[in-house]
CSV table of C-alpha atoms in Angstrom, one decimal:
chain,number,residue,atom,x,y,z
Y,257,UNK,CA,20.3,34.8,-62.8
Y,258,UNK,CA,17.8,34.3,-59.8
Y,259,UNK,CA,17.1,38.1,-59.9
Y,260,UNK,CA,16.2,38.0,-63.4
Y,261,UNK,CA,13.6,35.3,-63.0
Y,262,UNK,CA,12.0,36.7,-60.0
Y,263,UNK,CA,11.6,40.2,-61.7
Y,264,UNK,CA,9.8,38.2,-64.8
Y,265,UNK,CA,7.5,36.5,-62.0
Y,266,UNK,CA,6.7,40.2,-60.3
Y,267,UNK,CA,6.2,42.0,-63.8
Y,268,UNK,CA,3.5,39.0,-64.4
Y,269,UNK,CA,2.0,39.7,-61.1
Y,270,UNK,CA,2.4,36.0,-60.0
Y,271,UNK,CA,4.1,37.1,-56.8
Y,272,UNK,CA,2.5,38.6,-53.4
Y,273,UNK,CA,3.3,42.4,-52.1
Y,274,UNK,CA,5.6,40.5,-49.7
Y,275,UNK,CA,7.5,38.7,-52.5
Y,276,UNK,CA,8.0,42.3,-54.3
Y,277,UNK,CA,9.3,43.4,-50.8
Y,278,UNK,CA,11.8,40.7,-50.8
Y,279,UNK,CA,12.7,40.9,-54.3
Y,280,UNK,CA,13.2,45.0,-53.9
Y,281,UNK,CA,15.3,44.4,-50.6
Y,282,UNK,CA,17.5,41.2,-52.3
Y,283,UNK,CA,18.1,43.5,-55.5
Y,284,UNK,CA,19.6,46.5,-53.1
Y,285,UNK,CA,21.5,44.1,-51.0
Y,286,UNK,CA,23.3,42.3,-54.4
Y,287,UNK,CA,26.3,43.7,-55.8
Y,288,UNK,CA,24.1,43.8,-59.2
Y,289,UNK,CA,24.2,47.9,-59.1
Y,290,UNK,CA,23.8,48.3,-63.0
Y,291,UNK,CA,21.3,45.6,-63.3
Y,292,UNK,CA,19.2,47.5,-60.4
Y,293,UNK,CA,19.6,51.0,-62.1
Y,294,UNK,CA,18.4,49.0,-65.6
Y,295,UNK,CA,15.5,47.5,-63.9
Y,296,UNK,CA,14.1,51.0,-62.2
Y,297,UNK,CA,14.3,52.6,-65.9
Y,298,UNK,CA,12.7,49.6,-67.4
Y,299,UNK,CA,10.0,50.0,-64.6
Y,300,UNK,CA,9.8,54.1,-65.4
Y,301,UNK,CA,9.5,53.2,-69.5
Y,302,UNK,CA,6.8,50.6,-68.7
Y,303,UNK,CA,5.0,52.1,-65.8
Y,304,UNK,CA,4.7,49.0,-64.0
Y,305,UNK,CA,5.2,51.4,-60.6
Y,306,UNK,CA,7.3,48.4,-58.7
Y,307,UNK,CA,8.9,51.2,-56.7
Y,308,UNK,CA,12.6,49.3,-57.1
Y,309,UNK,CA,14.2,52.6,-56.3
Y,310,UNK,CA,13.6,52.0,-52.9
Y,311,UNK,CA,16.5,50.1,-52.0
Y,312,UNK,CA,19.2,51.4,-54.1
Y,313,UNK,CA,20.7,53.4,-50.8
Y,314,UNK,CA,22.1,49.8,-50.0
Y,315,UNK,CA,24.5,49.8,-52.6
Y,316,UNK,CA,25.9,52.8,-50.5
Y,317,UNK,CA,28.8,55.1,-51.8
Y,318,UNK,CA,29.5,52.7,-54.9
Y,319,UNK,CA,25.8,53.3,-55.9
Y,320,UNK,CA,25.8,57.0,-55.9
Y,321,UNK,CA,29.3,57.1,-57.9
Y,322,UNK,CA,27.9,54.7,-60.4
Y,323,UNK,CA,24.7,57.1,-60.7
Y,324,UNK,CA,26.8,60.1,-60.5
Y,325,UNK,CA,28.7,58.5,-64.2
Y,326,UNK,CA,25.2,58.2,-65.6
Y,327,UNK,CA,24.3,61.7,-64.7
Y,328,UNK,CA,27.9,63.0,-65.9
Y,329,UNK,CA,27.2,60.7,-69.4
Y,330,UNK,CA,23.4,61.5,-70.0
Y,331,UNK,CA,22.8,64.6,-72.8
Y,332,UNK,CA,19.1,64.1,-72.4
Y,333,UNK,CA,17.5,66.8,-69.9
Y,334,UNK,CA,14.7,64.3,-68.8
Y,335,UNK,CA,17.2,61.2,-68.2
Y,336,UNK,CA,19.4,63.7,-66.5
Y,337,UNK,CA,16.6,65.1,-64.0
Y,338,UNK,CA,15.6,61.3,-63.7
Y,339,UNK,CA,19.2,59.9,-62.3
Y,340,UNK,CA,19.3,63.5,-60.2
Y,341,UNK,CA,16.0,62.8,-58.7
Y,342,UNK,CA,17.3,59.1,-58.1
Y,343,UNK,CA,20.4,60.5,-56.4
Y,344,UNK,CA,18.7,62.7,-54.4
Y,345,UNK,CA,16.1,59.9,-53.2
Y,346,UNK,CA,19.2,57.5,-52.3
Y,347,UNK,CA,21.2,60.5,-50.7
Y,348,UNK,CA,18.1,61.2,-48.2
Y,349,UNK,CA,18.4,57.8,-47.1
Y,350,UNK,CA,22.0,57.6,-46.4
Y,351,UNK,CA,22.3,61.6,-44.6
Y,352,UNK,CA,24.3,59.7,-41.8
Y,353,UNK,CA,26.9,58.4,-43.6
Y,354,UNK,CA,30.3,60.5,-43.8
Y,355,UNK,CA,30.2,60.8,-47.5
Y,356,UNK,CA,26.7,62.7,-47.4
Y,357,UNK,CA,27.6,66.1,-48.1
Y,358,UNK,CA,30.5,65.3,-50.5
Y,359,UNK,CA,27.8,63.9,-52.5
Y,360,UNK,CA,25.4,66.6,-52.5
Y,361,UNK,CA,27.7,69.1,-53.4
Y,362,UNK,CA,28.4,67.3,-56.3
Y,363,UNK,CA,24.7,67.0,-57.0
Y,364,UNK,CA,23.4,70.4,-55.9
Y,365,UNK,CA,25.4,72.4,-59.1
Y,366,UNK,CA,23.5,70.1,-61.7
Y,367,UNK,CA,20.2,70.2,-60.0
Y,368,UNK,CA,20.1,74.2,-59.9
Y,369,UNK,CA,21.1,74.2,-63.4
Y,370,UNK,CA,18.3,71.7,-64.3
Y,371,UNK,CA,15.7,73.7,-62.3
Y,372,UNK,CA,15.7,76.4,-65.5
Y,373,UNK,CA,14.0,73.7,-67.6
Y,374,UNK,CA,11.2,74.7,-69.9
Y,375,UNK,CA,9.4,71.2,-68.9
Y,376,UNK,CA,7.1,71.8,-65.8
Y,377,UNK,CA,7.1,68.3,-65.0
Y,378,UNK,CA,10.7,68.2,-64.7
Y,379,UNK,CA,11.4,71.3,-62.9
Y,380,UNK,CA,8.7,70.0,-60.4
Y,381,UNK,CA,10.9,66.9,-59.6
Y,382,UNK,CA,14.0,69.1,-59.4
Y,383,UNK,CA,12.2,71.1,-56.8
Y,384,UNK,CA,10.9,68.2,-54.7
Y,385,UNK,CA,14.5,66.5,-54.9
Y,386,UNK,CA,15.9,69.7,-53.3
Y,387,UNK,CA,13.7,69.5,-50.7
Y,388,UNK,CA,15.5,66.4,-49.7
Y,389,UNK,CA,19.0,67.3,-50.0
Y,390,UNK,CA,19.0,71.3,-50.0
Y,391,UNK,CA,20.7,73.4,-47.5
Y,392,UNK,CA,20.6,76.9,-46.6
Y,393,UNK,CA,21.9,77.8,-49.6
Y,394,UNK,CA,19.3,76.5,-51.7
Y,395,UNK,CA,16.2,78.3,-50.1
Y,396,UNK,CA,16.6,81.5,-52.1
Y,397,UNK,CA,16.2,79.0,-55.3
Y,398,UNK,CA,13.2,77.9,-53.6
Y,399,UNK,CA,11.2,80.7,-52.7
Y,400,UNK,CA,12.2,82.5,-56.2
Y,401,UNK,CA,10.5,79.2,-57.9
Y,402,UNK,CA,7.4,79.5,-55.2
Y,403,UNK,CA,6.7,83.1,-56.0
Y,404,UNK,CA,8.2,83.6,-60.0
Y,405,UNK,CA,7.5,80.0,-61.3
Y,406,UNK,CA,4.7,80.3,-64.1
Y,407,UNK,CA,3.8,76.3,-63.1
Y,408,UNK,CA,1.1,76.7,-60.3
Y,409,UNK,CA,2.2,72.7,-59.1
Y,410,UNK,CA,6.2,74.0,-59.1
Y,411,UNK,CA,5.1,77.1,-56.9
Y,412,UNK,CA,3.1,74.5,-54.7
Y,413,UNK,CA,6.1,72.0,-54.7
Y,414,UNK,CA,8.7,75.0,-53.8
Y,415,UNK,CA,6.5,75.7,-50.8
Y,416,UNK,CA,6.3,72.0,-49.9
Y,417,UNK,CA,10.1,71.6,-50.4
Y,418,UNK,CA,11.0,74.5,-47.8
Y,419,UNK,CA,8.9,72.7,-45.5
Y,420,UNK,CA,10.6,69.2,-46.1
Y,421,UNK,CA,14.1,70.9,-45.5
Y,422,UNK,CA,13.3,71.8,-41.7
Y,423,UNK,CA,13.2,67.5,-41.7
Y,424,UNK,CA,16.1,66.9,-43.2
Y,425,UNK,CA,18.8,68.7,-41.1
Y,426,UNK,CA,18.3,72.6,-42.4
Y,427,UNK,CA,18.1,74.8,-39.0
Y,428,UNK,CA,14.2,75.4,-38.6
Y,429,UNK,CA,14.7,78.8,-37.1
Y,430,UNK,CA,17.0,80.2,-40.1
Y,431,UNK,CA,14.2,78.7,-42.3
Y,432,UNK,CA,11.6,80.5,-40.7
Y,433,UNK,CA,13.7,83.9,-40.5
Y,434,UNK,CA,14.6,83.3,-44.2
Y,435,UNK,CA,11.3,82.2,-45.3
Y,436,UNK,CA,8.5,84.0,-43.7
Y,437,UNK,CA,8.0,87.6,-45.6
Y,438,UNK,CA,8.5,85.0,-48.8
Y,439,UNK,CA,5.6,82.8,-47.7
Y,440,UNK,CA,3.3,86.1,-46.5
Y,441,UNK,CA,3.9,87.4,-50.5
Y,442,UNK,CA,3.5,84.2,-52.4
Y,443,UNK,CA,0.1,83.0,-50.2
Y,444,UNK,CA,-1.2,86.5,-50.8
Y,445,UNK,CA,-0.3,86.5,-54.6
Y,446,UNK,CA,-1.3,82.7,-55.5
Y,447,UNK,CA,-4.4,82.7,-57.9
Y,448,UNK,CA,-4.3,78.9,-57.9
Y,449,UNK,CA,-6.2,77.7,-55.0
Y,450,UNK,CA,-4.8,74.3,-54.9
Y,451,UNK,CA,-1.7,75.5,-55.0
Y,452,UNK,CA,-2.6,78.1,-52.4
Y,453,UNK,CA,-3.9,75.5,-50.0
Y,454,UNK,CA,-0.6,73.7,-50.4
Y,455,UNK,CA,1.7,76.8,-49.6
Y,456,UNK,CA,-0.7,77.3,-46.5
Y,457,UNK,CA,-0.4,74.0,-45.5
Y,458,UNK,CA,3.9,74.0,-45.9
Y,459,UNK,CA,3.8,77.5,-43.8
Y,460,UNK,CA,1.8,76.2,-41.1
Y,461,UNK,CA,3.8,73.0,-40.7
Y,462,UNK,CA,7.0,75.0,-40.7
Y,463,UNK,CA,5.8,77.9,-38.3
Y,464,UNK,CA,3.8,75.3,-36.0
Y,465,UNK,CA,0.4,76.9,-36.8
Y,466,UNK,CA,-2.8,75.3,-37.6
Y,467,UNK,CA,-4.7,77.5,-40.1
Y,468,UNK,CA,-6.1,74.6,-42.4
Y,469,UNK,CA,-6.8,70.9,-42.6
Y,470,UNK,CA,-5.0,68.3,-45.3
Y,471,UNK,CA,-8.4,67.6,-46.5
Y,472,UNK,CA,-9.8,71.4,-47.3
Y,473,UNK,CA,-6.4,72.0,-49.2
Y,474,UNK,CA,-6.6,68.6,-51.2
Y,475,UNK,CA,-10.5,69.3,-51.8
Y,476,UNK,CA,-9.5,72.5,-52.8
Y,477,UNK,CA,-12.4,74.2,-50.4
Y,478,UNK,CA,-12.5,77.7,-51.5
Y,479,UNK,CA,-14.0,79.0,-48.6
Y,480,UNK,CA,-11.3,77.6,-46.3
Y,481,UNK,CA,-8.6,78.3,-48.5
Y,482,UNK,CA,-9.6,81.8,-48.2
Y,483,UNK,CA,-9.8,81.9,-44.6
Y,484,UNK,CA,-6.9,79.9,-43.9
Y,485,UNK,CA,-5.4,82.7,-46.3
Y,486,UNK,CA,-6.2,85.8,-44.1
Y,487,UNK,CA,-5.1,84.0,-41.0
Y,488,UNK,CA,-1.7,83.0,-42.6
Y,489,UNK,CA,-1.3,86.5,-43.8
Y,490,UNK,CA,-2.0,87.9,-40.3
Y,491,UNK,CA,0.8,85.9,-38.6
Y,492,UNK,CA,3.2,86.0,-41.4
Y,493,UNK,CA,3.0,89.8,-41.9
Y,494,UNK,CA,3.8,90.6,-38.2
C-alpha cells in the first residue's frame, strides 16, 4: 500500500513538512478509514505527533459512523475519551453538514458521562471537546466544572471552553447571560494564579473586554493577574 510506505518514510523523518501535509490530506481523501484510525492510534502510542487526525473529517459521515462504533465497543475509559475527543474534533469541522446535530446528540451523552472520570487529564480532554460541540444545554456542565473541579487545569479549560462555544454556534448573548455570575464567582474564588489568568482571559473575550494580556496570563504575572481580577470582578458583578 502506497500510504503505508509513505507513512514509514514519515516516521523515519525522511520527508519534509510539505510531504507530511500531503500525506495527511491523501489519508483523509482515501477510503482507508480503519487504516487512518489505526495510524492516529499508533501516532498517539508512539508519541510521534504527526497530527494525522487533522484530515479525518474528509471521511465525512462514514468516518463518524466508524468512530462511534469504535466508541460503543470500547471499554477502557482512556480509549473511550480518546475516541470521543476525535469525534468532537472531526465534528467541529463538519458543522455545515446536515447530519451535524444528529451526531452531536449521539456523542454528547457519552461525553457528559465521561466528565465524571477520576483522571484529571481525561476530564480536561472532555472539557476541551465540549467547547467545540457543546450547546446551550452543556453550559451548566462547564460552569459546574469551572467552579467545582478539584483540578486547576480542568477549571481553567472549562472557562476557555465556555468562550469557545461562542465561536462554535452558541448564541453569544445567551452565553453571556448564563455565565456572567458564574465567571464572577469562579474568578473571585480561584486560588491557582495560572487558572485565574486563563479564566479572566476567557471572560474578557466572551464579554468583549480587555483586562489582561495573553502574555501576562501565560507568564503567571501575579501583579497583573490580581489587577485584572479586580477589574473583571467590577464588571461581572454589575
